[in-house]
């Protein structure tokens, strides 16, 4: 339900931790206005805005712990709130201490959640990729058993959201699952979804983005989901290439359509600001041969399927006959340090 007042001059309240920068009434300095815009709040100039003399309605701000537990958690228990309030003398110190604590999840006792998992009788959560592949995917005619890994991943995710004390980890896992999205009930991705959740998403959500990109790109769930398993020089798959640029890295706002790649504006370092259809086609050529071992489900580079011709993508020239995997890895290096990739991911 929308609880925002219908009054057109209503503006979001100013968080207390910004008042020292903005001033008690929002401030009118350039710094105050810049900070207000940055954090999505608006300086209050006197009694009204937009030329109106009508008083601005400023509803009271909830306690800072309510903001933390609604944005960085899946909710809070009374003991969570009490712990948070004991973390420091003021809201800023408490937030910093809480985030530092959550960013070391292995050091957090998660016994309550682990007890619930142990009592749930899950069969697949600890299976290796090879076990998932051979027991649930290959020639598995029982659909309930075939999709047991995705079903158990869903149930375990719900238990984590309810019982785990590693709440920031759970919010980040949810974020990255949406960002690097795979359809869990895909006929071939579903049976190996435990691996995707455990080893790709959770294995990299607090790590290095460049390593995350390659793990995602080489994962069986994503290779199936975006149809790259059979991609070859004779039939390159543009689906994965487009999603890699549009959804995973640069974003739709940095798509320049069908114009020549050389016409894309560049930044001060000469790096193209975005990508074109031409870049998508070149990315598809880079990804040819990125496939799977049909006996184990492990990533397999089929060099004899790879398009070994020269390529140019996002201003990067890739010579012919590079070493195995180098075409994709050099593009991922470029994307991982691209300013607009950082903006796209961070503003989500």
XYZ file of C-alpha atoms in Angstrom:
348
model
C 0.000 0.000 0.000
C 1.290 3.463 -0.837
C 1.583 5.409 2.407
C 3.079 8.502 0.808
C 0.882 11.576 1.453
C -1.070 12.798 -1.554
C 0.106 16.379 -0.992
C 2.237 17.246 -4.077
C 4.769 19.185 -1.980
C 5.607 16.184 0.206
C 9.292 15.247 0.160
C 11.137 12.315 1.762
C 12.415 13.147 5.252
C 16.093 13.784 5.862
C 17.861 10.924 7.670
C 19.401 12.063 10.963
C 22.903 11.082 9.871
C 22.674 13.682 7.075
C 21.612 16.586 9.240
C 25.205 17.295 10.189
C 25.867 17.895 6.484
C 22.555 19.371 5.412
C 21.643 21.262 8.581
C 18.567 20.721 10.714
C 16.256 22.175 8.036
C 17.940 20.578 5.082
C 20.424 23.343 4.369
C 20.765 25.447 1.251
C 24.483 25.143 0.567
C 25.805 23.578 -2.640
C 27.218 20.699 -0.616
C 23.901 20.234 1.133
C 21.988 20.144 -2.127
C 24.497 17.743 -3.704
C 24.315 15.392 -0.739
C 20.535 15.616 -0.734
C 20.336 14.620 -4.382
C 22.888 11.851 -3.858
C 20.875 10.251 -1.059
C 17.454 10.855 -2.580
C 16.317 13.533 -0.132
C 15.545 17.176 -0.765
C 16.627 20.308 1.126
C 13.763 22.097 2.801
C 13.799 25.841 2.158
C 11.727 27.503 4.825
C 8.038 26.727 5.033
C 7.303 25.534 1.487
C 8.527 24.465 -1.941
C 7.646 25.052 -5.574
C 6.627 28.618 -4.726
C 3.988 27.416 -2.285
C 3.584 28.897 1.170
C 2.063 25.643 2.360
C 4.004 23.874 5.120
C 5.925 20.758 4.064
C 4.666 17.549 5.650
C 7.646 15.684 7.106
C 6.614 12.395 8.691
C 8.840 11.193 11.512
C 11.757 9.018 10.443
C 11.705 5.457 11.798
C 14.576 4.350 14.027
C 17.784 3.693 12.121
C 17.638 0.000 12.980
C 14.294 -0.214 11.188
C 15.952 1.121 8.037
C 18.875 -1.300 8.344
C 16.704 -4.351 8.987
C 14.309 -3.523 6.153
C 17.031 -2.876 3.559
C 19.982 -5.066 4.496
C 18.033 -7.934 6.076
C 14.857 -9.930 5.654
C 13.519 -8.553 8.927
C 14.519 -8.521 12.575
C 13.804 -10.248 15.856
C 13.794 -8.373 19.192
C 17.217 -9.854 19.962
C 18.554 -8.539 16.622
C 17.394 -5.042 17.516
C 18.905 -5.255 21.002
C 22.229 -6.444 19.569
C 22.244 -3.605 17.032
C 21.608 -0.973 19.704
C 24.557 -2.273 21.729
C 27.021 -1.950 18.832
C 27.946 1.706 19.332
C 27.141 5.043 20.914
C 25.346 6.522 17.881
C 23.555 5.395 14.683
C 26.568 5.861 12.438
C 28.821 3.765 14.690
C 26.167 1.054 14.990
C 25.687 0.810 11.237
C 29.431 0.585 10.635
C 29.901 -2.062 13.329
C 26.920 -4.094 12.086
C 28.136 -4.073 8.477
C 31.679 -5.038 9.538
C 30.220 -7.934 11.539
C 28.017 -9.122 8.658
C 30.887 -8.963 6.161
C 32.609 -11.795 8.054
C 29.789 -14.362 7.793
C 31.943 -17.396 8.601
C 32.629 -15.889 12.026
C 28.908 -15.589 12.836
C 27.379 -18.462 14.817
C 24.488 -19.715 12.673
C 23.485 -22.691 14.781
C 19.735 -22.035 14.727
C 19.609 -22.072 10.941
C 21.888 -25.111 10.760
C 19.583 -26.992 13.131
C 16.581 -26.271 10.912
C 18.527 -27.438 7.840
C 19.580 -30.639 9.581
C 15.964 -31.332 10.541
C 14.709 -30.728 6.994
C 16.308 -33.825 5.491
C 17.662 -32.138 2.351
C 19.313 -34.574 -0.054
C 20.988 -32.395 -2.664
C 22.513 -29.309 -1.029
C 25.922 -30.927 -0.467
C 26.122 -32.799 -3.753
C 29.000 -32.001 -6.091
C 28.348 -30.772 -9.605
C 29.202 -34.239 -10.928
C 26.693 -35.869 -8.573
C 23.975 -33.385 -9.527
C 24.735 -33.939 -13.197
C 24.716 -37.728 -13.125
C 21.965 -38.302 -10.572
C 19.480 -35.581 -11.513
C 20.143 -34.464 -15.089
C 21.404 -37.288 -17.278
C 18.559 -39.452 -18.532
C 16.492 -38.726 -15.419
C 12.860 -39.466 -16.252
C 11.400 -38.805 -12.782
C 10.681 -35.081 -13.004
C 10.232 -34.675 -9.252
C 13.692 -36.100 -8.660
C 15.134 -34.205 -11.619
C 14.056 -30.887 -10.137
C 14.731 -31.753 -6.501
C 17.908 -29.569 -6.460
C 16.030 -26.379 -7.381
C 13.170 -27.222 -4.990
C 15.557 -27.802 -2.090
C 17.525 -24.661 -2.952
C 14.290 -22.670 -2.704
C 13.362 -24.204 0.636
C 16.848 -23.680 2.078
C 16.798 -20.063 0.879
C 13.560 -19.469 2.756
C 15.022 -21.022 5.907
C 18.062 -18.759 5.623
C 15.907 -15.649 5.228
C 13.942 -16.592 8.358
C 16.547 -18.103 10.667
C 20.065 -17.189 9.526
C 21.967 -14.499 11.399
C 24.030 -13.913 8.234
C 21.360 -11.610 6.881
C 23.491 -9.354 4.690
C 24.841 -12.448 2.945
C 21.263 -13.500 2.201
C 20.292 -10.104 0.815
C 23.383 -10.107 -1.396
C 22.657 -13.647 -2.617
C 19.140 -12.517 -3.520
C 20.549 -9.468 -5.314
C 23.058 -11.462 -7.356
C 20.511 -14.150 -8.230
C 18.374 -11.402 -9.732
C 21.342 -9.790 -11.470
C 22.809 -13.018 -12.923
C 19.372 -14.507 -13.349
C 18.837 -18.152 -14.280
C 15.410 -19.760 -14.650
C 15.490 -22.388 -11.925
C 12.986 -24.685 -13.614
C 14.834 -24.767 -16.908
C 14.912 -28.444 -17.927
C 18.711 -28.600 -17.797
C 19.563 -25.766 -15.367
C 17.185 -26.935 -12.632
C 19.005 -30.208 -11.876
C 22.321 -28.367 -11.317
C 20.873 -25.301 -9.573
C 22.415 -26.275 -6.229
C 25.826 -25.779 -7.823
C 24.833 -22.403 -9.261
C 23.473 -21.143 -5.941
C 26.207 -22.570 -3.716
C 29.393 -22.336 -5.795
C 28.708 -19.475 -8.201
C 26.361 -17.001 -6.501
C 27.178 -17.575 -2.836
C 30.759 -18.496 -3.614
C 31.418 -15.077 -5.159
C 28.854 -12.635 -3.734
C 31.396 -11.182 -1.290
C 34.376 -11.620 -3.582
C 35.935 -10.200 -6.722
C 33.561 -9.100 -9.495
C 35.931 -10.149 -12.282
C 36.187 -13.670 -10.856
C 32.411 -13.679 -10.400
C 31.907 -12.840 -14.092
C 34.006 -15.764 -15.268
C 32.440 -18.229 -12.821
C 28.988 -17.184 -14.015
C 29.984 -17.329 -17.679
C 31.383 -20.854 -17.320
C 28.615 -22.266 -15.127
C 26.434 -25.056 -16.544
C 23.227 -23.392 -15.323
C 23.973 -20.166 -17.223
C 25.350 -21.914 -20.301
C 22.110 -23.878 -20.515
C 19.886 -20.955 -19.591
C 21.335 -18.730 -22.345
C 21.754 -21.457 -24.970
C 25.538 -21.413 -25.337
C 26.307 -25.118 -24.923
C 26.304 -25.729 -28.693
C 27.650 -22.331 -29.810
C 30.257 -22.710 -32.561
C 31.927 -20.727 -35.320
C 29.326 -22.157 -37.709
C 26.439 -21.059 -35.461
C 27.408 -18.454 -32.866
C 24.855 -17.813 -30.112
C 23.964 -14.134 -29.722
C 21.608 -14.731 -26.793
C 24.367 -15.169 -24.210
C 26.445 -12.385 -25.733
C 23.611 -9.846 -25.557
C 22.629 -10.771 -22.009
C 26.249 -10.576 -20.874
C 26.456 -6.982 -22.096
C 22.891 -5.827 -21.450
C 21.958 -7.516 -18.174
C 25.221 -8.534 -16.519
C 27.614 -5.655 -17.177
C 26.933 -2.464 -19.149
C 23.153 -2.341 -18.922
C 20.447 -1.295 -21.333
C 21.126 2.426 -20.832
C 24.564 1.983 -22.425
C 23.231 0.241 -25.551
C 23.758 2.293 -28.725
C 21.770 0.088 -31.082
C 22.725 -0.588 -34.682
C 25.179 2.286 -35.208
C 28.770 1.439 -36.191
C 30.797 0.526 -33.111
C 33.320 3.211 -34.044
C 30.652 5.900 -33.616
C 30.057 5.187 -29.922
C 31.311 8.103 -27.779
C 34.346 7.390 -25.634
C 35.405 8.513 -22.182
C 38.573 10.450 -21.349
C 40.592 7.237 -21.568
C 39.278 6.412 -25.035
C 37.036 3.563 -23.807
C 33.668 3.317 -25.599
C 30.855 4.362 -23.280
C 28.636 1.470 -24.335
C 28.001 -1.297 -26.836
C 26.254 -1.827 -30.162
C 24.771 -4.724 -32.105
C 28.183 -5.077 -33.707
C 29.729 -5.619 -30.251
C 27.076 -8.249 -29.475
C 27.998 -10.180 -32.615
C 31.693 -9.985 -31.772
C 30.997 -11.127 -28.196
C 29.081 -14.104 -29.585
C 32.140 -15.034 -31.660
C 34.310 -14.787 -28.535
C 32.008 -17.194 -26.680
C 32.018 -19.894 -29.360
C 33.348 -23.137 -27.930
C 32.337 -22.291 -24.321
C 30.516 -25.526 -23.574
C 30.207 -28.449 -21.151
C 31.554 -31.962 -20.712
C 28.537 -34.169 -21.308
C 29.862 -36.780 -18.856
C 30.532 -34.544 -15.844
C 28.735 -31.222 -16.385
C 32.020 -29.363 -15.895
C 32.891 -26.424 -18.125
C 34.665 -27.515 -21.306
C 36.310 -25.269 -23.880
C 35.816 -26.900 -27.267
C 38.684 -25.300 -29.157
C 37.604 -26.925 -32.413
C 34.283 -25.012 -32.222
C 35.871 -21.646 -31.482
C 35.927 -18.840 -34.054
C 39.648 -18.115 -34.232
C 39.387 -15.070 -36.480
C 40.370 -11.555 -35.366
C 37.721 -9.645 -33.427
C 37.077 -6.135 -32.129
C 34.744 -5.462 -29.226
C 34.266 -2.291 -27.174
C 37.323 -0.842 -28.890
C 39.473 -3.819 -27.876
C 41.280 -5.569 -30.737
C 41.618 -9.322 -30.312
C 44.121 -10.943 -32.699
C 43.451 -14.211 -34.485
C 44.366 -17.566 -32.959
C 44.712 -16.458 -29.357
C 45.391 -18.975 -26.595
C 42.364 -20.936 -25.348
C 39.801 -18.806 -23.444
C 41.748 -15.593 -24.044
C 39.125 -13.878 -26.213
C 36.484 -14.013 -23.476
C 38.901 -13.403 -20.626
C 40.258 -10.210 -22.173
C 36.734 -8.888 -22.713
C 35.809 -9.754 -19.116
C 38.934 -7.893 -17.941
C 37.762 -4.834 -19.843
C 34.190 -5.083 -18.564
C 35.246 -5.566 -14.944
C 37.099 -2.246 -14.961
C 34.660 -0.331 -17.196
C 33.259 2.758 -15.375
C 29.751 2.263 -16.744
C 29.678 -1.334 -15.573
C 30.468 -0.096 -12.070
C 27.721 2.517 -12.332
C 25.169 0.048 -13.652
C 25.824 -2.551 -10.950
C 26.194 -0.134 -8.033
C 23.103 1.923 -8.812
C 20.992 -1.250 -8.748
